[in-house]
Short mmCIF file of C-alpha atoms in Angstrom, two decimals:
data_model
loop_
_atom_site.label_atom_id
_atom_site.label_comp_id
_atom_site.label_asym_id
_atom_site.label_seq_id
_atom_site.Cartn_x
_atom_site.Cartn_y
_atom_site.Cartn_z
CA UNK A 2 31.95 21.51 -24.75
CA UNK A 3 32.32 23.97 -21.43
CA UNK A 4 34.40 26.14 -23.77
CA UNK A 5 31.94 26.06 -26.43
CA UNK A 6 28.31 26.63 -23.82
CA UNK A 7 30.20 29.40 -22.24
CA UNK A 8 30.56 31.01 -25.75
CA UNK A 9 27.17 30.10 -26.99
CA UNK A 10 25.88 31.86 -23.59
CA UNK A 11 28.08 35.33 -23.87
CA UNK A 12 26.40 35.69 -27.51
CA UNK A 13 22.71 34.94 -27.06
CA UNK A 14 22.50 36.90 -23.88
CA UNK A 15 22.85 39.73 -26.33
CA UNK A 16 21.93 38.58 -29.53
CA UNK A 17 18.70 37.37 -28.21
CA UNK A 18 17.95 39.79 -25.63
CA UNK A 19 17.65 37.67 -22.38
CA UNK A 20 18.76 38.17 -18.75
CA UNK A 21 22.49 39.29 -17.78
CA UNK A 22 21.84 37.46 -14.80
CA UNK A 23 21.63 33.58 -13.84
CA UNK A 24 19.17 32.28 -11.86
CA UNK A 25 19.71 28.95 -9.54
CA UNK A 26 16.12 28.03 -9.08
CA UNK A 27 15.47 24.44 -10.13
CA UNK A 28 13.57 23.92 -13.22
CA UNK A 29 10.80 21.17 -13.58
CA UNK A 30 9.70 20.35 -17.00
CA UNK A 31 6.90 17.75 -17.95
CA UNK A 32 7.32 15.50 -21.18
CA UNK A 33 3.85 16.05 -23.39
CA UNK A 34 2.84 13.94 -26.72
CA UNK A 35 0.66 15.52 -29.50
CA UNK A 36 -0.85 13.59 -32.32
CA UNK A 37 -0.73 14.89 -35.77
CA UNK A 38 -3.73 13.16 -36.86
CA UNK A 39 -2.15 13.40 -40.94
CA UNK A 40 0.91 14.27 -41.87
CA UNK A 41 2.28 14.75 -45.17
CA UNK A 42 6.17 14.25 -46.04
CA UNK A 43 8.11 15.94 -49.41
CA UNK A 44 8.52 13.04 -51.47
CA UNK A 45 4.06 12.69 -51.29
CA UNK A 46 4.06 9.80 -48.72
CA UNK A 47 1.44 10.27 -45.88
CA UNK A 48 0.73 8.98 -42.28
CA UNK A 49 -2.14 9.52 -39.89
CA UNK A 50 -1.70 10.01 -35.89
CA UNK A 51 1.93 11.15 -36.14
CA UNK A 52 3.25 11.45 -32.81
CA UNK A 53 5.25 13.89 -31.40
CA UNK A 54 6.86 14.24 -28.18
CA UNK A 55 7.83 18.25 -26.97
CA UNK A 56 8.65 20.26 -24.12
CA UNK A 57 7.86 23.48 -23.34
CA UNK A 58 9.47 26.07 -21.38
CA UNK A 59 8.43 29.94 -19.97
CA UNK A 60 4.81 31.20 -21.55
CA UNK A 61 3.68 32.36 -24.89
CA UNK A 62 2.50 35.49 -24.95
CA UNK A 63 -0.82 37.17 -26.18
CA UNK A 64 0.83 37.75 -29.67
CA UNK A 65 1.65 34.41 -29.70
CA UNK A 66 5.66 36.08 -31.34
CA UNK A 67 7.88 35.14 -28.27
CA UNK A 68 8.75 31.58 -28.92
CA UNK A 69 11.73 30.38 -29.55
CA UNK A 70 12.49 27.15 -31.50
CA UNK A 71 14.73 24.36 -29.85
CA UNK A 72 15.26 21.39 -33.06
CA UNK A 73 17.10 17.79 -31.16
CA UNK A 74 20.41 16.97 -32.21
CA UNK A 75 20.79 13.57 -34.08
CA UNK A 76 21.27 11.54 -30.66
CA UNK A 77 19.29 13.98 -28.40
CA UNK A 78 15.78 14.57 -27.65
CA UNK A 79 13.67 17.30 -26.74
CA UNK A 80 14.86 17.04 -23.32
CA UNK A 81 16.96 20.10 -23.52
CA UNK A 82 16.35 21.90 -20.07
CA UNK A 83 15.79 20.97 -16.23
CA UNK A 84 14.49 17.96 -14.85
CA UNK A 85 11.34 15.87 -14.53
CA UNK A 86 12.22 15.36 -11.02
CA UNK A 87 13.95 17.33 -8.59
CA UNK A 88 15.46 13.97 -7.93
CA UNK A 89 16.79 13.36 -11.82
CA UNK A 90 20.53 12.83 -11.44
CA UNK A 91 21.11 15.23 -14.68
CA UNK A 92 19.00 17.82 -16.36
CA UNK A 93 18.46 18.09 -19.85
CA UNK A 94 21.31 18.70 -22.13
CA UNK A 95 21.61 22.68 -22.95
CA UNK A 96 20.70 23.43 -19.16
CA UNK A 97 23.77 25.81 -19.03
CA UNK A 98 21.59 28.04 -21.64
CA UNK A 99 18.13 27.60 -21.03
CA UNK A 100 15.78 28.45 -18.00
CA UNK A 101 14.98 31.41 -15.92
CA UNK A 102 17.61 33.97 -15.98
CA UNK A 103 19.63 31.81 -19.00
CA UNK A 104 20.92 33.05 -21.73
CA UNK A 105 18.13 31.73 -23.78
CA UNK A 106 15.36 33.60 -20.64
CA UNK A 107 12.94 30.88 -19.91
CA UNK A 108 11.15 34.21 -17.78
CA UNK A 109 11.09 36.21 -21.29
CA UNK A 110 10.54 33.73 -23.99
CA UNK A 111 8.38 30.53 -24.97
CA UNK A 112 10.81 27.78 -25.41
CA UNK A 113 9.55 24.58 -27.81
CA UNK A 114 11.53 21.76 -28.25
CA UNK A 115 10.51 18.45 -29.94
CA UNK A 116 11.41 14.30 -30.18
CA UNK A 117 10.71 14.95 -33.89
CA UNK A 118 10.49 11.87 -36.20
CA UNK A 119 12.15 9.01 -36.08
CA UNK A 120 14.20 9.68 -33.04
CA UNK A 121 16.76 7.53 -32.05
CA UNK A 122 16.13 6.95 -28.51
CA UNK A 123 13.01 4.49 -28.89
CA UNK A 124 13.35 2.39 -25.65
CA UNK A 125 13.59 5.68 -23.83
CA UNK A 126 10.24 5.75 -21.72
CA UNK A 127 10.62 9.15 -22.29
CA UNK A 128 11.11 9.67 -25.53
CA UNK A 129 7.58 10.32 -28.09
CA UNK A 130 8.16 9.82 -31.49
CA UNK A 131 6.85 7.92 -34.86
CA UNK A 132 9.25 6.28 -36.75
CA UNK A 133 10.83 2.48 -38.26
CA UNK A 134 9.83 1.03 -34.67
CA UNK A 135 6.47 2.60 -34.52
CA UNK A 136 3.72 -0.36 -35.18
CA UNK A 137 1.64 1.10 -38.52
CA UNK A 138 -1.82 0.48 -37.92
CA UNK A 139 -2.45 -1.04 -41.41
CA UNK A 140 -0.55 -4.10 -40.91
CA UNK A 141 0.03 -4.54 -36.67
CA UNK A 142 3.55 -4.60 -37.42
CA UNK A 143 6.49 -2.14 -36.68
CA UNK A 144 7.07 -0.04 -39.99
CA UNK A 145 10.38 -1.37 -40.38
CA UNK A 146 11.78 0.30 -43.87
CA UNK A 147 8.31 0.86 -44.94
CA UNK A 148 8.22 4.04 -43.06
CA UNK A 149 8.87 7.30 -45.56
CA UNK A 150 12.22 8.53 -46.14
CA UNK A 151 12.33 11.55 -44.60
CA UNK A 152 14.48 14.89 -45.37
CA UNK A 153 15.14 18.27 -42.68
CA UNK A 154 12.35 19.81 -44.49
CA UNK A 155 10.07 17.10 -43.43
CA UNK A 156 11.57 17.58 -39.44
CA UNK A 157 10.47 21.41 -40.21
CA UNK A 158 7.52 20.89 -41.32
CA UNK A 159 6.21 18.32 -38.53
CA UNK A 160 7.79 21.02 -35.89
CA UNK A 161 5.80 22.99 -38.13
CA UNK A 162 2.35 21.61 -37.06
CA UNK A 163 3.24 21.50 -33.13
CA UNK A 164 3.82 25.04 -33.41
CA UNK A 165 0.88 26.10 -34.84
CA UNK A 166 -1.15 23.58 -32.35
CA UNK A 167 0.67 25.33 -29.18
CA UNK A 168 -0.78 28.95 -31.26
CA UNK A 169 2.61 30.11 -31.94
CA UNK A 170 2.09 32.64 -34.49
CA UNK A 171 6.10 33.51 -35.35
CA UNK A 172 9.37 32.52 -34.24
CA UNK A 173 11.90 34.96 -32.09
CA UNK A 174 14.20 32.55 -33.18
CA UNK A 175 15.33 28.96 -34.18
CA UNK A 176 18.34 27.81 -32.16
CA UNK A 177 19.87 24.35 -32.99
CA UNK A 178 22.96 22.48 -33.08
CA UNK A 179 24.52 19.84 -35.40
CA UNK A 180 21.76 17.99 -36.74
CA UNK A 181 19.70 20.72 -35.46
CA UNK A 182 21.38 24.00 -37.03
CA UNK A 183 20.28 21.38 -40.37
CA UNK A 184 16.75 22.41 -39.46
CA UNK A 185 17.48 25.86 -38.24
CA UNK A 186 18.76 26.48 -41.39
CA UNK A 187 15.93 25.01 -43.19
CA UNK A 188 13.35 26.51 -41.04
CA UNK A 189 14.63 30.45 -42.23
CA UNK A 190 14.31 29.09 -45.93
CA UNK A 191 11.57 27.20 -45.63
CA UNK A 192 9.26 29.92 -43.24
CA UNK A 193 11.38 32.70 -43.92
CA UNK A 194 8.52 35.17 -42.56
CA UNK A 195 7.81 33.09 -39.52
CA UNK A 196 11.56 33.40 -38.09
CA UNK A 197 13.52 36.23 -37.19
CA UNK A 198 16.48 34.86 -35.94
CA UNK A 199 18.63 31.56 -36.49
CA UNK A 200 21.36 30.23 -34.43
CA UNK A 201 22.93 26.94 -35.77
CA UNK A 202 25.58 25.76 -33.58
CA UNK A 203 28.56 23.59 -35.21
CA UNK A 204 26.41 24.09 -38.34
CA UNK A 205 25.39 23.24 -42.12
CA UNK A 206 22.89 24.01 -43.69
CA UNK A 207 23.41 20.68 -45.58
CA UNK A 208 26.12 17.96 -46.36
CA UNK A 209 28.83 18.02 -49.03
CA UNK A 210 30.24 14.89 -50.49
CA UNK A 211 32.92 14.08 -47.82
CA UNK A 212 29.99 14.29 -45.16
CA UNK A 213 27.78 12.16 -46.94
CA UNK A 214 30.29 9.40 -47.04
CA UNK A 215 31.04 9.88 -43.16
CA UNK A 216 27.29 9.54 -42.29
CA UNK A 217 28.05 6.30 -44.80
CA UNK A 218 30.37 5.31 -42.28
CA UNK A 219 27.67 5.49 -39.25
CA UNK A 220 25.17 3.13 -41.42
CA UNK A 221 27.48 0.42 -42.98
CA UNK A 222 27.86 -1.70 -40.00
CA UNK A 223 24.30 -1.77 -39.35
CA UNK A 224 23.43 -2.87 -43.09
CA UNK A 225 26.38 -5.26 -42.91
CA UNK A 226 24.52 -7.15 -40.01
CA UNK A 227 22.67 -10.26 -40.53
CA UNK A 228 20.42 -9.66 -37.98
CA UNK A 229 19.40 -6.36 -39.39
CA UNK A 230 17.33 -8.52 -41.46
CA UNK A 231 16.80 -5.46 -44.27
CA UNK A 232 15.10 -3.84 -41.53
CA UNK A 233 12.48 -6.39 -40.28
CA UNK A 234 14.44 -7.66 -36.54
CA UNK A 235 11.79 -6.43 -34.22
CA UNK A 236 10.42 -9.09 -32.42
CA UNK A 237 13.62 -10.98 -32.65
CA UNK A 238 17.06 -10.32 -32.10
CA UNK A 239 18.35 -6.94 -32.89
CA UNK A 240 21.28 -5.87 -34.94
CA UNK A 241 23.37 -4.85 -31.55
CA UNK A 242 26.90 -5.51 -32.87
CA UNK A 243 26.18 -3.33 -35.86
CA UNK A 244 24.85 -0.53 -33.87
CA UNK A 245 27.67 -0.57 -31.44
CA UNK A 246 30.06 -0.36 -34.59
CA UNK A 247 28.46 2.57 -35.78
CA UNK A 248 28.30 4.26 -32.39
CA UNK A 249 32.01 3.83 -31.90
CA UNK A 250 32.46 5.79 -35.26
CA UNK A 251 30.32 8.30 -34.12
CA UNK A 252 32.10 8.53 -30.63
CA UNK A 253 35.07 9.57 -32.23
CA UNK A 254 33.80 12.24 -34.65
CA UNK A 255 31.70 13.75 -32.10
CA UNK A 256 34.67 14.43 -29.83
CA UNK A 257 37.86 16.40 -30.44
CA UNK A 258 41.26 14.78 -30.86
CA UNK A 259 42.86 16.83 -27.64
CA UNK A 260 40.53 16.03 -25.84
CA UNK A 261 40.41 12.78 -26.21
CA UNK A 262 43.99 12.84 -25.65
CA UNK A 263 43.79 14.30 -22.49
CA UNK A 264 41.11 11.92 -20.94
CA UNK A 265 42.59 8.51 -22.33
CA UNK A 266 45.92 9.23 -24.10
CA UNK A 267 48.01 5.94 -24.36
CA UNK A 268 46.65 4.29 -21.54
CA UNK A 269 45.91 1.16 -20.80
CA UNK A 270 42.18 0.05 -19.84
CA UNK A 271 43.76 -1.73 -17.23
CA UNK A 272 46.88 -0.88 -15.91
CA UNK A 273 48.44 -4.12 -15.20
CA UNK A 274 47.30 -5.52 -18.90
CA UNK A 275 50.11 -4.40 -21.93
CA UNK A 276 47.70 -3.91 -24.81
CA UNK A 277 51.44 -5.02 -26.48
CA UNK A 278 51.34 -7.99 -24.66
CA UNK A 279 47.60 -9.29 -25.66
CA UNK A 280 44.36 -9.36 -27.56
CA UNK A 281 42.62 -9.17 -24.75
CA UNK A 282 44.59 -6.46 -23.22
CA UNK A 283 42.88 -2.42 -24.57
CA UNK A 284 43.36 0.88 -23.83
CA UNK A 285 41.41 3.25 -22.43
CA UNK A 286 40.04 4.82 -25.43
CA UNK A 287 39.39 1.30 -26.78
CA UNK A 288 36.90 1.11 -23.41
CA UNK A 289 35.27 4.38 -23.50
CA UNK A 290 33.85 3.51 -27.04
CA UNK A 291 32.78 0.31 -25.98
CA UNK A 292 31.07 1.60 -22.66
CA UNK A 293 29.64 4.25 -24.56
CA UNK A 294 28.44 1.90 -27.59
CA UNK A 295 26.56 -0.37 -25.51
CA UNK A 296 25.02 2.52 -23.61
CA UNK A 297 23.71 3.71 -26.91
CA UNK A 298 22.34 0.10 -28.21
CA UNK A 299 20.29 0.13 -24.82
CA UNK A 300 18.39 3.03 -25.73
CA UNK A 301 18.63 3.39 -29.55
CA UNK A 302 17.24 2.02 -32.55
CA UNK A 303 19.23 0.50 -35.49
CA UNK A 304 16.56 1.23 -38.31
CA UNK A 305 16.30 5.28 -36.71
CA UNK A 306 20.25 5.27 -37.21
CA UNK A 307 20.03 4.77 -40.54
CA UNK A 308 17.20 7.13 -41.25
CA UNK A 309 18.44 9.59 -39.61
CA UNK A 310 22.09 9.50 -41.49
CA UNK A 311 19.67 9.40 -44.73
CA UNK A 312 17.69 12.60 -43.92
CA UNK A 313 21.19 14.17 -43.32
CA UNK A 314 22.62 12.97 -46.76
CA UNK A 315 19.91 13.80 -48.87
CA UNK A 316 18.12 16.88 -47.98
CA UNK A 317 19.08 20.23 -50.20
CA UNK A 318 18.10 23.85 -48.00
CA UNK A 319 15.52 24.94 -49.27
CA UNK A 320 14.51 21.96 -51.59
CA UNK A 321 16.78 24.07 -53.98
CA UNK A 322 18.97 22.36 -56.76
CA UNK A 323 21.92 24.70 -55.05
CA UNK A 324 23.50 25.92 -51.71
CA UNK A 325 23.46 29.17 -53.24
CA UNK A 326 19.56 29.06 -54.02
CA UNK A 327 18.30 27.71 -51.02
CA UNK A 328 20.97 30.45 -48.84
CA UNK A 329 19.25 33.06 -50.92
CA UNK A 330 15.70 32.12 -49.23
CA UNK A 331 16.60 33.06 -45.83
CA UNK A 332 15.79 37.13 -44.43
CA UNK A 333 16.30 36.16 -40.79
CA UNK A 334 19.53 37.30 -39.27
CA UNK A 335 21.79 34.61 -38.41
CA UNK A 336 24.26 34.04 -35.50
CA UNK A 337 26.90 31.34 -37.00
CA UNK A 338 28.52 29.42 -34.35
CA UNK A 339 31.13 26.81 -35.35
CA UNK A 340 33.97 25.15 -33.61
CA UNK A 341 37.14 25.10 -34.97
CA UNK A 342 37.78 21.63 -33.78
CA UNK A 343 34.96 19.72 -35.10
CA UNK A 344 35.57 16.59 -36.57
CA UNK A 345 32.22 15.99 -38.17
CA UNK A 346 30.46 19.15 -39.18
CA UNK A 347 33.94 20.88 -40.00
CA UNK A 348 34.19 24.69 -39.95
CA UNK A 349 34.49 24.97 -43.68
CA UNK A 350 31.18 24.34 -44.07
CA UNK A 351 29.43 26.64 -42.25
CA UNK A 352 32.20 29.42 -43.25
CA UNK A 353 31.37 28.61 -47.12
CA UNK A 354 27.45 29.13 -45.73
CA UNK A 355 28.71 32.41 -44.51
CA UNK A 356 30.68 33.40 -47.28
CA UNK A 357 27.75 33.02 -49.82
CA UNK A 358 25.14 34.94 -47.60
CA UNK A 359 27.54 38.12 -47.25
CA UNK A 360 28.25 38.29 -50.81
CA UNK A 361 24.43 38.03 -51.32
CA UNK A 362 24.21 40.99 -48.96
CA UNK A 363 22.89 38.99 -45.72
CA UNK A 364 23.74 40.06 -42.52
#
């Protein structure tokens, strides 16, 4: 990750045009909500009083044309930069890249970045977002499965309306990674005169068939719960085993076999217990996913798991019937930043992405 923020940096710094320089002053940022009082979603579902949850960063100018676009990552939020307190033990998650003096200049541009729908972290105080957990109005009960299916285009779109509430009038550019660079892809074919510039980071601009059966992967434990309860369990016990199951699948695909080798190799979670010797006995790595599974099942929800996978399976760029169709949409210049050692969002996708917009003539 160090390897891949210090590359990410080196390129924006130019790409985008922010500071050479990095500043050390300490960034406070404030969590706000805005309510979308009706929302409309692709497939011709509706809701009324969406909310959102966003941050903002650095101020919009007169034009209202230096923002720049932050979309969440499946398991993130919009919590991207600084702190809420100069006390906070961590600040948000692309710190390295985004403030005053940053490679993504918090003194130069207007920085967005949203909780979006359905986002995972639900017992995060905070976290703002409507999704399966929020309680729909109609009935006094949480949505459960009767909340829309969602696709990226619907994430855009929401995004969409926050945007135009803060008076952004056009995008410097869309920067996201993994789930995100989904949207920051869709957001140049979608609004493809409202963004100059797109940066997905270990990127697709949608899944193929061995994707879609990995995100598979993520939900089956969850569905194969009983206490999942086809989505109804809130208000009673929760489907925690099948949400640690899933997390433990994702640990692993969002980390990089070496490295993972490097922190936990073949040892033992405790060295005096033989993992040969025992059932009770693990190793190390066998901890890590556990510590970091129930970590997960204390913040997240089972039902936004799912939907989440869902919007990632399903959603075509562009709502075109091809790759090729929807790649064709986008004018903004694009910075394509993959890792070669991704073991979800593999390199081959974004390359083919690549491949297709330079023999369309894209830069």
């Amino acid at each position: 990750m160090r390897r891949i923020l210090g590359a990410l940096a080196l390129g924006l710094v130019s790409w985008l045009g922010g500071a050479h320089a990095w500043a050390q002053e300490p960034l406070l940022v404030e969590k706000r909500t805005m309510t979308i009082p009706r929302f409309s979603f692709v497939s011709g579902a509706t809701l009324a009083d969406v909310k959102v949850g966003y941050e903002t960063f650095g101020t919009l100018n007169a034009a209202g044309d230096n923002a720049i676009l932050v979309p969440r990552t499946f398991s993130t939020d919009s919590h991207v930069a600084g702190r809420y307190k100069a006390s906070d033990a961590a600040p948000g998650y692309w710190d390295a890249i985004v403030g005053p003096g940053k490679a993504i200049d918090t003194n130069r541009f207007f920085v967005v970045a949203t909780d979006n729908l359905a986002n995972l972290a639900t017992k995060n105080p905070t976290v703002v977002t409507t999704g399966p957990a929020t309680v729909d109005p109609a009935t006094g009960k949480p949505y459960g499965l009767r909340f829309p299916i969602y696709q990226v285009r619907d994430m855009v779109n929401l995004d969409k309306a926050v945007l135009d509430a803060l008076g952004v009038k056009h995008l410097h550019a869309v920067v996201g990674a993994s789930m995100g660079s989904f949207q920051t892809f869709e957001w140049a074919a979608s609004y493809p005169d409202f963004v100059d510039r797109i940066v997905p980071v270990l990127p697709t601009p949608q899944a193929d068939g061995f994707l879609i059966g990995w995100l598979a992967a993520w939900q089956a434990p969850i569905l194969a719960d009983l206490a999942w309860k086809g989505g109804d369990y809130y208000g009673g016990p929760e489907p925690a085993a099948g949400l640690a199951a899933a997390m433990k699948v994702a640990y692993l695909q969002q980390r990089w076999a070496g490295a993972v080798e490097r922190t936990a190799g073949l040892k033992p979670a405790d060295p005096a217990k033989d993992p040969a010797a025992s059932w009770d006995a693990r190793y190390a790595i066998e901890q890590a996913m556990d510590a970091d599974a129930q970590l997960r099942v204390r913040l997240f929800d089972a039902n936004a798991i799912l939907y989440g996978a869902k919007a990632m399976q399903i959603s075509r760029l562009g709502g075109a019937a091809s790759l090729e169709e929807g790649l064709a949409k986008i004018r903004a210049k694009a910075l394509v930043i993959p890792a070669k050692t991704d073991m979800l969002l593999w390199p081959y996708l974004s390359q083919r992405a690549v491949s297709i917009r330079r023999a369309q003539g894209r830069e």
